[in-house]
Structures are given as C-alpha cells and as structure tokens.
Coordinates of C-alpha atoms and ligand atoms in Angstrom, one line a residue:
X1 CA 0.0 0.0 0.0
X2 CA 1.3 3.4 -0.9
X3 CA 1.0 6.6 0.5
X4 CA 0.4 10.0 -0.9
X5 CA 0.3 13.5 0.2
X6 CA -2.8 15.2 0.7
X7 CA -1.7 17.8 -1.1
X8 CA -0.3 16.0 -4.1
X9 CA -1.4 12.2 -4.8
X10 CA 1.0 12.0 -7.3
X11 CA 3.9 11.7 -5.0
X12 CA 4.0 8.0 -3.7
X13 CA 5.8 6.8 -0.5
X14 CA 6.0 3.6 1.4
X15 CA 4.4 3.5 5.1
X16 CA 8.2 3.3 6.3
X17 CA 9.0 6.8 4.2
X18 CA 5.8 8.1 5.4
X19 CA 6.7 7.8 9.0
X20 CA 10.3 8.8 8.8
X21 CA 9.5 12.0 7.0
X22 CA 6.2 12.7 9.1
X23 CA 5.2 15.9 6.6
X24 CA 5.5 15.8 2.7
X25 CA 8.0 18.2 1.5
X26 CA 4.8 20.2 -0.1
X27 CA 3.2 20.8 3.6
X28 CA 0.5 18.2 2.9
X29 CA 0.1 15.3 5.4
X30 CA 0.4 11.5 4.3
X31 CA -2.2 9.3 4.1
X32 CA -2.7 5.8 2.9
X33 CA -4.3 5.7 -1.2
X34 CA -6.6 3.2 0.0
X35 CA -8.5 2.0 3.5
X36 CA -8.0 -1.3 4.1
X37 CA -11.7 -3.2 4.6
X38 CA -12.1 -5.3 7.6
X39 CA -13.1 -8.9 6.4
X40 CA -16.8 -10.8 6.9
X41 CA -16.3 -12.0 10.6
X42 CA -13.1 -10.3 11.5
X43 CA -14.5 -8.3 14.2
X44 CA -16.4 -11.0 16.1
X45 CA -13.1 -13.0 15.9
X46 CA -11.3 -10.0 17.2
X47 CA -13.7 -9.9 20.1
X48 CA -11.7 -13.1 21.7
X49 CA -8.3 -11.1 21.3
X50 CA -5.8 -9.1 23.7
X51 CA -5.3 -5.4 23.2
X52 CA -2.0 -6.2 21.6
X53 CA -3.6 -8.3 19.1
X54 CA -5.9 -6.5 17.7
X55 CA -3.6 -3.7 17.1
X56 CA -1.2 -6.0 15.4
X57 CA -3.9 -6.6 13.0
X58 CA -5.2 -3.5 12.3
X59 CA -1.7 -2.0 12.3
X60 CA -0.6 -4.6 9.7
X61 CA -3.5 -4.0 7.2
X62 CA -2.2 -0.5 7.0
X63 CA 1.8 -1.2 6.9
X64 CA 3.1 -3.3 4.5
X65 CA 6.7 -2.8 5.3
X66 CA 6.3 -4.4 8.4
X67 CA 4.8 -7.9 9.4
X68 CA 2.3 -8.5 11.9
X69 CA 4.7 -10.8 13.9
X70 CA 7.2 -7.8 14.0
X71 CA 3.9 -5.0 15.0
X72 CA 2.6 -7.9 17.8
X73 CA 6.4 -7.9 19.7
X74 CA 5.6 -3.5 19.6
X75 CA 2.4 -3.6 20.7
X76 CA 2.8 -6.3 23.4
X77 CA 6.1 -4.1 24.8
X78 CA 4.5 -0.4 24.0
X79 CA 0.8 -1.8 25.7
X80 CA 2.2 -4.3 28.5
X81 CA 1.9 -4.1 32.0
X82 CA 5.1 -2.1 32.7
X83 CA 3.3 0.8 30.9
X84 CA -0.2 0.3 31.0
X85 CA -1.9 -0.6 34.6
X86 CA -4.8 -2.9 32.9
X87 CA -4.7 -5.6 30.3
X88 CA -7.6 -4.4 28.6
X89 CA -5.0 -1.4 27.7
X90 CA -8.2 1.0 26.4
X91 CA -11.2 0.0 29.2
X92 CA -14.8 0.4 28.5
X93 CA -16.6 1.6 31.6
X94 CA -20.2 1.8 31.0
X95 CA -22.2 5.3 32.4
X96 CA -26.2 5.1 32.2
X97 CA -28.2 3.3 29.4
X98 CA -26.1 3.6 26.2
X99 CA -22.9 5.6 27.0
X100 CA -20.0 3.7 27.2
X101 CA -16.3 5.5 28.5
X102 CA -13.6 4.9 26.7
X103 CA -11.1 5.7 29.0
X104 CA -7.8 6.2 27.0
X105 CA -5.2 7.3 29.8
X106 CA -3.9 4.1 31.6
X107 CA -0.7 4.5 30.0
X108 CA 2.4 6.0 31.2
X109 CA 1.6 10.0 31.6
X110 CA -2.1 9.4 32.2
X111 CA -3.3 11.2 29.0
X112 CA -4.6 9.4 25.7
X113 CA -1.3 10.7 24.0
X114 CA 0.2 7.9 25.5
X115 CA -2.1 5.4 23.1
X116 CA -0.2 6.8 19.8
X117 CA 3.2 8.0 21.8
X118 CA 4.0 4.4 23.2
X119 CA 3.9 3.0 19.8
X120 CA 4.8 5.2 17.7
X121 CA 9.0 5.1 18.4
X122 CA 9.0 1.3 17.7
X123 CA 7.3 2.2 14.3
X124 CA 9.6 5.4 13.9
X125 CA 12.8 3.4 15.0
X126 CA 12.0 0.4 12.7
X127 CA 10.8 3.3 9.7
X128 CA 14.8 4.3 10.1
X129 CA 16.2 1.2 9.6
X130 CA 14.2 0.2 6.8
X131 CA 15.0 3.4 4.4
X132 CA 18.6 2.8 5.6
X133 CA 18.7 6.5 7.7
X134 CA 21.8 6.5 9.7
X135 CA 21.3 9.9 11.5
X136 CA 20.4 10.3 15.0
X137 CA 16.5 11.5 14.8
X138 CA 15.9 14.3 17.2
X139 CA 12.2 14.6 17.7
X140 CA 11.2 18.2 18.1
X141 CA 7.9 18.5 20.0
X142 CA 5.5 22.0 20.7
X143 CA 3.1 21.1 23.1
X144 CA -0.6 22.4 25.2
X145 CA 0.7 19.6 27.7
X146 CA 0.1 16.3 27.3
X147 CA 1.9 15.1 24.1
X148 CA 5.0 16.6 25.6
X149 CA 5.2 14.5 28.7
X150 CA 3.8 11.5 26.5
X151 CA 6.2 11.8 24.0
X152 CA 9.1 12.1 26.4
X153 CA 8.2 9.1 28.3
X154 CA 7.9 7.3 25.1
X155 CA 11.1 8.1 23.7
X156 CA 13.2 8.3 26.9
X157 CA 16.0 6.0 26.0
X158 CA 15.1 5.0 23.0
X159 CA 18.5 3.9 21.0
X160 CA 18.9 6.4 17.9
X161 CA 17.0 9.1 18.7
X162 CA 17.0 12.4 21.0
X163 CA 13.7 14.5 22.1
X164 CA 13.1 18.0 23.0
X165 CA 10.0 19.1 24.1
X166 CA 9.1 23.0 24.2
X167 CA 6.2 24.4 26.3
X168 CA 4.3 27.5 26.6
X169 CA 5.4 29.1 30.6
X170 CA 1.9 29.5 31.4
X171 CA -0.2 27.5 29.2
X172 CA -0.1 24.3 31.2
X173 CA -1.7 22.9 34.3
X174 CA 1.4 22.5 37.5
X175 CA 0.7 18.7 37.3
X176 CA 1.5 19.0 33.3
X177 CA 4.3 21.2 33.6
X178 CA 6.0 19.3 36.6
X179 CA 5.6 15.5 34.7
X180 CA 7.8 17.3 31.8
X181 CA 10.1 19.2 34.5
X182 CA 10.9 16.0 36.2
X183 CA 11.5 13.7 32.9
X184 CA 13.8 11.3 33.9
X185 CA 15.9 9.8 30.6
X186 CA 19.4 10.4 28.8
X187 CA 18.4 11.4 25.7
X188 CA 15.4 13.9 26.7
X189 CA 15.3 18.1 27.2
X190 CA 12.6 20.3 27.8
X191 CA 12.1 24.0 27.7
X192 CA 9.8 26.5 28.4
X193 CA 8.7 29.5 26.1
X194 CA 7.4 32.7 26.9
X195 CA 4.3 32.3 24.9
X196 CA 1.3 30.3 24.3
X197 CA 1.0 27.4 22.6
X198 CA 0.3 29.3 19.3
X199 CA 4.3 30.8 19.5
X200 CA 5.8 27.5 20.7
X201 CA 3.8 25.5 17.5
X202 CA 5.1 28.6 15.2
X203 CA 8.8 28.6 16.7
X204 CA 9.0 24.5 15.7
X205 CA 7.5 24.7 12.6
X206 CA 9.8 27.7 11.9
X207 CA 13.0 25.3 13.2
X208 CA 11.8 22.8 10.7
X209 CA 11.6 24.9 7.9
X210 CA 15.2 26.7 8.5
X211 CA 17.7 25.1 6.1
X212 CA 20.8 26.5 8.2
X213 CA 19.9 24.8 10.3
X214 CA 19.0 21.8 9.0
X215 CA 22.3 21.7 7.4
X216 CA 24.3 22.3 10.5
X217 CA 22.5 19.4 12.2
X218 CA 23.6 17.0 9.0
X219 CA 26.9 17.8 9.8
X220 CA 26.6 17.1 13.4
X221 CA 24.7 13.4 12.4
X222 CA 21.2 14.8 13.6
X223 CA 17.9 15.2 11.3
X224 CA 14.5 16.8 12.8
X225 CA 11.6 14.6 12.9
X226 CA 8.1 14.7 14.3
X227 CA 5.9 13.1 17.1
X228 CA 3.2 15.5 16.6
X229 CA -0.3 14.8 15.2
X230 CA 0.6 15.5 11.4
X231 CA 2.6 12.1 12.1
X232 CA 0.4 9.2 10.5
X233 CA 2.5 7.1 13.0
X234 CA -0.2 8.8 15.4
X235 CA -3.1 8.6 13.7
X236 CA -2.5 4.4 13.4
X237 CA -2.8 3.4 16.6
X238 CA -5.4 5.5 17.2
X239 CA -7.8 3.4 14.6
X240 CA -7.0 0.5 17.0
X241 CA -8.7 1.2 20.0
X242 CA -12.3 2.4 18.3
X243 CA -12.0 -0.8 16.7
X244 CA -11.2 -2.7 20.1
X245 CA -14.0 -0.6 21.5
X246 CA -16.6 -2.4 19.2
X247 CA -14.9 -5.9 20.2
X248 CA -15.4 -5.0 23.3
X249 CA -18.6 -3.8 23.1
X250 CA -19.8 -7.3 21.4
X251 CA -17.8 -9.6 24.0
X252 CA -20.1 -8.0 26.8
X253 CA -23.3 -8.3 24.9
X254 CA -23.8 -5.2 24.9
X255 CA -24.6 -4.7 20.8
X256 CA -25.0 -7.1 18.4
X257 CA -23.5 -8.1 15.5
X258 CA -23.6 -5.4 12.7
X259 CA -25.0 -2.7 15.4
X260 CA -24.4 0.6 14.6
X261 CA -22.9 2.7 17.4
X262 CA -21.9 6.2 18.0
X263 CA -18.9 7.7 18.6
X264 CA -18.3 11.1 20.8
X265 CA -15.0 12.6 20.9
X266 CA -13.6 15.7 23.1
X267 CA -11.8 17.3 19.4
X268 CA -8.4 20.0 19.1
X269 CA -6.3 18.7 16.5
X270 CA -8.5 16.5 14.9
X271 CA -6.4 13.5 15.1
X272 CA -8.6 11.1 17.4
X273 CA -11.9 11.7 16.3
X274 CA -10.3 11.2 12.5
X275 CA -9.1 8.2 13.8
X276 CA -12.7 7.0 14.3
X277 CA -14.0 7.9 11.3
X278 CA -11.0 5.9 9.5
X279 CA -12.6 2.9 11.9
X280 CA -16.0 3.5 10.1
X281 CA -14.6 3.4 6.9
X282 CA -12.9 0.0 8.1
X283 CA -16.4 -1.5 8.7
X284 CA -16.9 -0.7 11.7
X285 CA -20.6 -0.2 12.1
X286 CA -20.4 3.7 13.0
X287 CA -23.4 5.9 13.0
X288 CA -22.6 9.1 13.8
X289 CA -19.3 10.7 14.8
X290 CA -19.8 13.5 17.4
X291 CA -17.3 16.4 17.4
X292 CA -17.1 18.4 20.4
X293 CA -15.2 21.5 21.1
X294 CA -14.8 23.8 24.3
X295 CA -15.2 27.7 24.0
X296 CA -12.6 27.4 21.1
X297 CA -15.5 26.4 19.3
X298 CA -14.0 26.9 15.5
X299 CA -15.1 23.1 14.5
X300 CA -18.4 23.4 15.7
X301 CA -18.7 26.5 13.4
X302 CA -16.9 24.4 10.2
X303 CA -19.3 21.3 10.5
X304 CA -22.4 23.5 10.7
X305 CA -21.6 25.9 8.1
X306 CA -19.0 24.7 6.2
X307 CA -16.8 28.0 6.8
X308 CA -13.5 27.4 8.6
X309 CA -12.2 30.6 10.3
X310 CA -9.5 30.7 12.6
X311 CA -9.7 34.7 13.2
X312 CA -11.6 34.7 16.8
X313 CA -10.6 35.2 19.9
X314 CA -8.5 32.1 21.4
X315 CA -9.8 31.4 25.1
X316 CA -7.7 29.7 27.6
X317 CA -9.6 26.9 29.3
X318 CA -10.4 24.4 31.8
X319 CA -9.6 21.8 28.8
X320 CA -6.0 23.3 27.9
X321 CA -5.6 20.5 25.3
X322 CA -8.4 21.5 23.6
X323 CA -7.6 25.3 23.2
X324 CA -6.4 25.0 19.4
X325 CA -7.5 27.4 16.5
X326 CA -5.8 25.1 13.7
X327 CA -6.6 21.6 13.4
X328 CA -4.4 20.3 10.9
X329 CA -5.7 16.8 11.2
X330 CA -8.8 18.2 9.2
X331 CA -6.6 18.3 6.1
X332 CA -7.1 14.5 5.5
X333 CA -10.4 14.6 6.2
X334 CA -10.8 16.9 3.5
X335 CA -8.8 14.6 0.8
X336 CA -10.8 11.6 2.3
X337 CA -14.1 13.1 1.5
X338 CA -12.7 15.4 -1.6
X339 CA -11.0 13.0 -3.3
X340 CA -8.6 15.8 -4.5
X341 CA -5.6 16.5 -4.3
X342 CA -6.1 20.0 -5.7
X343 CA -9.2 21.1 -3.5
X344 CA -7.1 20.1 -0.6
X345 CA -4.3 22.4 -1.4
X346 CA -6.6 25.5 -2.7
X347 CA -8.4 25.5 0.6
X348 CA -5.2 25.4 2.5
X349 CA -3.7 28.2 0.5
X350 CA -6.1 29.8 1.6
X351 CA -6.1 29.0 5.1
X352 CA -2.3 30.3 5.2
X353 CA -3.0 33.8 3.5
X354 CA -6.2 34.9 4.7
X355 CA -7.2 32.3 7.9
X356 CA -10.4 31.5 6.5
X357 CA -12.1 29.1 3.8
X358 CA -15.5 27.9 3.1
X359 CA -15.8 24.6 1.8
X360 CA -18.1 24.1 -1.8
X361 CA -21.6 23.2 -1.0
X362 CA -21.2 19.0 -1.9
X363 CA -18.4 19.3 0.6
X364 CA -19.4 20.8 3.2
X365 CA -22.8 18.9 3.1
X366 CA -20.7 15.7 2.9
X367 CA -19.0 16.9 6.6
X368 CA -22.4 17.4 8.1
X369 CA -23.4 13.9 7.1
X370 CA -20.6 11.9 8.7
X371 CA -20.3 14.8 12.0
X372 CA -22.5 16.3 14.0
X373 CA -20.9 18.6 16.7
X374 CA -21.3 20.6 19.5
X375 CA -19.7 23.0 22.2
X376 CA -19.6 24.2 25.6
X377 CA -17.7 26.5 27.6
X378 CA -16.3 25.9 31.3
X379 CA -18.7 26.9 33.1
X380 CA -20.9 24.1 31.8
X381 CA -18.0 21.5 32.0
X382 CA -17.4 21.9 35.5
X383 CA -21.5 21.7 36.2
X384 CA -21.3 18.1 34.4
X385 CA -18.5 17.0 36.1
X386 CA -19.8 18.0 39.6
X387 CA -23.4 16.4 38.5
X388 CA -21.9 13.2 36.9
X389 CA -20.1 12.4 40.1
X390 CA -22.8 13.2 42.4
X391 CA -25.0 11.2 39.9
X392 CA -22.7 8.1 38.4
X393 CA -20.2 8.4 40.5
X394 CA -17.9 8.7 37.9
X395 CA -15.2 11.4 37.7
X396 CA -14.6 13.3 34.5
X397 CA -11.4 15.6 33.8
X398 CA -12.6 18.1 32.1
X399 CA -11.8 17.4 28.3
X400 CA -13.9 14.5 28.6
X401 CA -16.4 16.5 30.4
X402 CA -16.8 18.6 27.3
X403 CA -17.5 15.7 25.0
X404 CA -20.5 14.6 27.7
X405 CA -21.8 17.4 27.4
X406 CA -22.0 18.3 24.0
X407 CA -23.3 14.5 23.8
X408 CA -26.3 15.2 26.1
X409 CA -26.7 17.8 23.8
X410 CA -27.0 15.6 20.6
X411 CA -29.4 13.5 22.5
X412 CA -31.9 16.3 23.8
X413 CA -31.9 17.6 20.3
X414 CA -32.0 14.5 18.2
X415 CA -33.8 11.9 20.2
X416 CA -30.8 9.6 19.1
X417 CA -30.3 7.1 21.8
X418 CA -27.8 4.8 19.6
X419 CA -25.4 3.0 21.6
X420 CA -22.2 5.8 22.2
X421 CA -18.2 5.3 23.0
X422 CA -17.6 8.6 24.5
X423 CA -13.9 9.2 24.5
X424 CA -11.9 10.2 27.8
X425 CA -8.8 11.2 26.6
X426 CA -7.4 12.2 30.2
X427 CA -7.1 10.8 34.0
X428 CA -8.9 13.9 36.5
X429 CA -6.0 13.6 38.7
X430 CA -4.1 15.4 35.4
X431 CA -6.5 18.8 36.1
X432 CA -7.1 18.9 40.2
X433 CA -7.7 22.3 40.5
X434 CA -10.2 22.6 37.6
X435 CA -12.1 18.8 39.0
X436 CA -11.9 20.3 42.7
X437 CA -13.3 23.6 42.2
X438 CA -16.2 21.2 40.0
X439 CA -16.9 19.6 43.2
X440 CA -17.1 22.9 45.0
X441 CA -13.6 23.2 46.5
X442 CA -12.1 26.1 46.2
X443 CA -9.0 26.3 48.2
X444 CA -6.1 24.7 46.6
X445 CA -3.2 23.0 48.5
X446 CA 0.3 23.5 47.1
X447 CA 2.1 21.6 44.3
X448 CA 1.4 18.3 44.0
X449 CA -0.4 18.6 47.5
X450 CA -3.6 18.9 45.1
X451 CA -3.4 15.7 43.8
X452 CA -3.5 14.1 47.7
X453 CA -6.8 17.0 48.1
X454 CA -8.5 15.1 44.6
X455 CA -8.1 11.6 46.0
X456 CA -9.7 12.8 49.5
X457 CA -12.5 14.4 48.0
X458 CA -13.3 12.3 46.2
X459 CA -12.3 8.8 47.6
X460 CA -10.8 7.3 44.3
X461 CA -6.9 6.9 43.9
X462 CA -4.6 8.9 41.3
X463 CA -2.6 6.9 39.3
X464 CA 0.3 5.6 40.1
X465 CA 2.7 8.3 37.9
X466 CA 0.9 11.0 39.2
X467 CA 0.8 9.8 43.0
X468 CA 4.4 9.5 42.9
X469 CA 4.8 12.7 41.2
X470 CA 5.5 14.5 44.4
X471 CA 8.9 13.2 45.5
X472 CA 10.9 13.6 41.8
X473 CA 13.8 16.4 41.2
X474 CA 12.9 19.0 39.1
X475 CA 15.6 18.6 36.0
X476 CA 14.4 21.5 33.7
X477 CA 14.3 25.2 34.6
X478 CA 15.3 26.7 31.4
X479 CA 13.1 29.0 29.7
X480 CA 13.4 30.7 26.5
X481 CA 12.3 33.7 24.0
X482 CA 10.3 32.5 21.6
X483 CA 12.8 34.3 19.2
X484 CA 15.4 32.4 20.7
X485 CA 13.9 28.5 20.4
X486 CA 16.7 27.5 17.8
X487 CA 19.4 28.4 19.6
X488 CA 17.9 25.9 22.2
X489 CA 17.9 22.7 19.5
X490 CA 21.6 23.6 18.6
X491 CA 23.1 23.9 21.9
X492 CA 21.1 20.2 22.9
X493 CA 22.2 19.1 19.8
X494 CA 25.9 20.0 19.9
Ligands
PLP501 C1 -4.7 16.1 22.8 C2 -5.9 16.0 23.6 C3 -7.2 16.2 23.1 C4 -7.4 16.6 21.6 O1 -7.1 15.5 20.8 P1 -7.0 15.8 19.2 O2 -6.5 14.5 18.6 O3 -6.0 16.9 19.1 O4 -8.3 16.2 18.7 C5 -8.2 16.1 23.9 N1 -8.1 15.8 25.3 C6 -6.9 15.6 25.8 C7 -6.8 15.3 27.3 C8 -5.7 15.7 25.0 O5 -4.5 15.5 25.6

C-alpha cells in the first residue's frame, strides 16, 4: 500500500518513508491511497483477542513494510503491563443506558497521548532502519501539555534518537508542567517559552523549515523529525482502539453483530476523532461521529456551516488540550471526503494567506453527514463534572467533560439514543484544581499537594505516575524567548 500526500497524490511513499518523514515536503500530510476493509467475521473474531492483538492486525493491514509478527512484539512491549496498569489497555466503563467510556489514559503520563506515543518510536525506529537512515532523529515537539510529557516518556532512551519538548510558561496545568520538568531519561530536554502554545507550534515549525539549520544538524549526524499529530504514526494506533472498543462492546453483549454505534469525541487537533472515522470506513458499524469543542469552538462552526475561520478570539480553558484554533488533522479529512488533491491544497492556500475558507456546498454537506458537533464553555464543563459524580459516581477531567456534554446535547436535540463510546482522553487527577473547584472546592493546596486534596474528595486513587509525582527532582528550569527556540535545539544538539 502506498501513501500520498494530501496535497499531491501523485507523489508515492511507502508507510516506512511516510513515518520517517512525518510531513510531505509540499506541507500536505500522508495518508494511505486506500483503507484497508475489515473482512466478513473479522470483528467477532477480534472480540476473543488481547489489546496487543488487535492492534497487530489492524496496524498490519495499513503497513506493509512491516509484518504483523514484528507490529505484535511492539504492541505487546509499548501496551504491557510495565506501561499500561490494565490488560484491557483502552477500558470500557459503562455510564447510564447507552454511554459507554472509553477511557484512554492508563498508559504511562495518564493522557490518551500515550495510546499513539507508546507505539509510535517502535514504528519510527523500525521506519529508520528500513530506508537505511543513519542519523540520530531528534524529535522536536511543541506542546498544550500532554503530548510533551507523552512523547518524552515514550522516547526516553530510546537507542537512535534524541527529544526535545518546548512548552508554553503559562499554558499548562502544574501537574503537566511538573511531569515534563521532572522527565527522567538520557536522551530527553525540555524548555519553556514565553508564549502560548500558538508561539511555541510557530517557533518548531519555523525550526523545521530553516535550512541552516537543517544543514548544521547533518553535519553534526542529527535530522528533525516529528511526534506530533501531522505524524500518520499517530493517527494508526489510534484506529486500534475504536475498533477494540466495538470488540469489546460485542464480547459484553452489549450490541449485536452489525449494530451501529456512535462515537463522541472531546476534538483539538482533529487526530482522534479522525481516527474513528477511518474505523468507520474499516467496517466498523459507525453511525454518527460526534465532534465536540470547548469555547474554542472553531469546528463546531466548520461542520455546521462549512466555513472554517480561525480569526476569533483564542480562550484559555479548563480543557488546555483543547484550546487550538488550527486543526491540521482536518486536512485528511478533507482529501478523504474530496478525493482531490487540488481542492485540498486550494483551501489550505487559503487557510495560510487569509485564515479562512469555506468549503463548496457537496463538501461541506458531505461533513455534516458523517459529523454532528457541539460546544460548551467551562462553566458548563465543570457543572457536568460536579453532576456526573454526584450522579454516576464517575469522575470526568474536564476534556472529557466537554465531550458529555455536548453529547447530552446531541441527544436532547436529536432523540438519538444509539449506543455511544464517549472518548476520555485524560485521568482527572491530570487537572485537580479545575475537578476540585467542580466539586465545589475552592482552596487549593500546594504543588502536588492537590493531587492528595483530589483523592480525598473524592475517595478514588490517582494513578500511580501521578501519586508518585510528588517526591521527583525538578531537571528542567530553562526557559526561553520564543525568538530564541533554535538556539535551544543547537546547543542540545551540539
Ligand atoms: C490532545 C488532547 C485532546 C485533543 O485531541 P486531538 O487528537 O488533538 O483532537 C483532547 N483531550 C486531551 C486530554 C488531550 O490531551
């Protein structure tokens, strides 16, 4: 299987060239020329399979230049028991009538980052060796939080590569910023910007771009690669688990065979909730995929109207990893449903120079037929968390709270009671201060004191690499101008 650029199909790269370069040299993102269709059968025989398994498979119907023997011995390291504290890897916990959790943030950092992040440096690694690269890869990262610290933990080590992580100072939650502070590893660095998340994105891309550069790290035996979204390394393993959420769903009798279900994901970059809609196109029996935003609400506005505008105002919220203007997974959804190459690239020419497109009327009607979406701002995410604890005693972070929301929504308005996975893409213990003031506390203790206040209110346990958060030496003070960021990739690359 090849893949193409969604900005030129012509172009034609193997899945190991397409991981290794993680952007086509055009700006488009890769993506496979075909979707592979799961066989008659396949997914009631997938229902008797582990976690590892079943990404195995689906991983290996995607990457020819790897065998499913060689993706099982990944998956079985990247979702085993020294990373991930449950076998089941991506739990369903069900929450009223039809709405099932997918809870996503067992792994290593507690965010569903970690779903993509533990897998994607055996794929990357493996990428590097097959197209003969020789270079030590040094995996530049922006981040609103999570994929930082995910990234980090799953490249710490990691023969062959190096990984530096850039922040914005106050764009991240303490627990966040000290899980990247105290990053344990040889091969890891981590800075912050004065900035938002906005400069820190610009300043990477702006590293990437910068041929000087580029050149100087060559000579030094370093290239600049990826683990950001735009990675289709990413966007794999993140097909797996709405897959394994069906199995799932079957093995407890829950749906039968063939049952459509719908899917409700908490949406910034676009990347997971794509991922689910490349399960539909599998075979999955999908219904509706439901998009939902916090106040930066500029997806809500592009599936209803088809008009795609990023000049607003950009709010900082109680769901940090949420608070994006430009999600650049969107692009391939655009070439999934377009079919075009040139479309593609015309609307993100536009994007660049003016901010804004609006899709053709077949187009955007298409969008509106495989999405519906929704929004809410904080207040209303902290009301639902503070209700669906008293009520289910179940305890939302707040990115997942948004997606429960805008999914009670859906149902108020459409009378659609379909079966739902409801993504929850973070543990609550990532975002005390935002789940305790939820619950009506609003005096916080210090540091990770908060985490100790969470657990008491509450009476559940933090996980394990947050609980033991509290005790780890802060490696990382540095801090840069935003101006400055390459200075900071050629001194940890000297
Ligand atoms: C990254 C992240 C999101 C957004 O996911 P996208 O793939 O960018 O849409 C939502 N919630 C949490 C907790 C995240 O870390």
């Amino acid at each position: 299987m090849h893949y193409v650029s969604t900005r030129d199909a012509s172009l034609r790269f193997s899945s190991a060239q397409a991981i290794v370069q993680g952007l086509s040299r055009d700006g488009g993102l890769f993506l496979p020329e075909e979707i592979p269709a799961l066989p008659e059968g396949k997914l009631r025989e997938m229902a008797a399979w582990s976690y590892p398994q079943r990404a195995a498979y689906v991983m290996s119907l995607y990457l020819d230049d790897f065998t499913e023997q060689e993706l099982l011995s990944y998956a079985e390291k990247a979702y085993g028991p020294a990373k991930f504290d449950t076998p089941k890897a991506a739990p369903l916990t069900q929450v009223g009538q039809n709405t099932h959790i997918l809870e996503l943030w067992h792994g290593p950092t507690c965010a569903f980052k970690d779903m993509a992040l533990q897998m994607l440096p055996y794929l990357l690694t493996a990428s590097l060796r097959k197209t003969g690269e020789e270079k030590t890869a040094c995996i530049l990262v922006a981040t609103s939080g999570d994929t930082g610290k995910a990234a980090l933990e799953g490249f710490r080590d990691v023969d062959g590569t190096k990984i530096l992580v850039f922040y914005p100072k106050d764009g991240v939650s303490d627990i966040q910023k000290l899980q990247m502070v105290t990053q344990e590893g040889e091969n890891v660095g981590v800075c912050a910007v004065e900035g938002n998340f906005d400069d820190a994105q610009t300043g990477v891309k702006r590293i990437f771009s910068d041929e000087a550069l580029r050149e100087q790290l060559a000579a030094n035996g370093y290239f600049l690669s990826s683990a950001n979204s735009i990675n289709w390394g990413r966007v794999l393993p993140q097909i797996v688990y709405y897959v394994s959420s069906y199995c799932d769903l079957l093995d407890a009798g829950k749906i039968t065979m063939g049952e459509k279900i719908n899917i409700c994901v908490p949406t910034g970059n676009f990347g997971n909730i794509l991922a689910g809609y490349y399960a539909k196109l599998m075979g999955v029996p999908v219904k509706t995929l439901i998009c939902a935003s916090n106040a930066n609400n500029v997806l809500t506005e592009f599936i209803e109207t088809g008009v795609y505008d990023r000049n607003r105002p950009f709010y900082q919220t109680a769901s940090p990893s949420m608070d994006i203007l430009i999600s650049s997974n969107l692009e391939r959804l655009l070439y999934l449903l377009s079919g075009a190459d040139e479309t593609v690239r015309g609307y993100m020419q536009q994007l660049g120079r003016t901010g804004r497109y609006e899709l053709a009327p077949e187009l955007a009607a298409s969008v509106r037929g495989n999405f519906a979406c929704g929004c809410c701002d904080d207040t209303r995410t902290l009301a639902t968390i503070g209700r669906v604890f008293e009520e289910k005693q179940y305890l939302l972070d707040t990115h997942t709270a948004v997606a429960y929301t805008v999914l009670e929504d859906y149902r108020a308005k459409t009378h659609d009671d379909t079966v739902t996975v409801l993504a929850s893409t973070a543990s609550p213990f990532k975002f005390c201060t935002s789940v305790l003031s939820a619950l009506g506390v609003h005096e916080f203790a210090a540091g990770t004191g908060v985490i100790t206040q969470l657990e008491t209110a509450t009476g559940r346990s933090a996980p394990k690499p947050l609980a033991s958060l509290s005790g780890k030496a802060v490696r990382f003070d540095g801090c840069t101008a935003k101006e400055d960021m390459s200075a900071v990739v050629s001194a940890f690359l000297r």
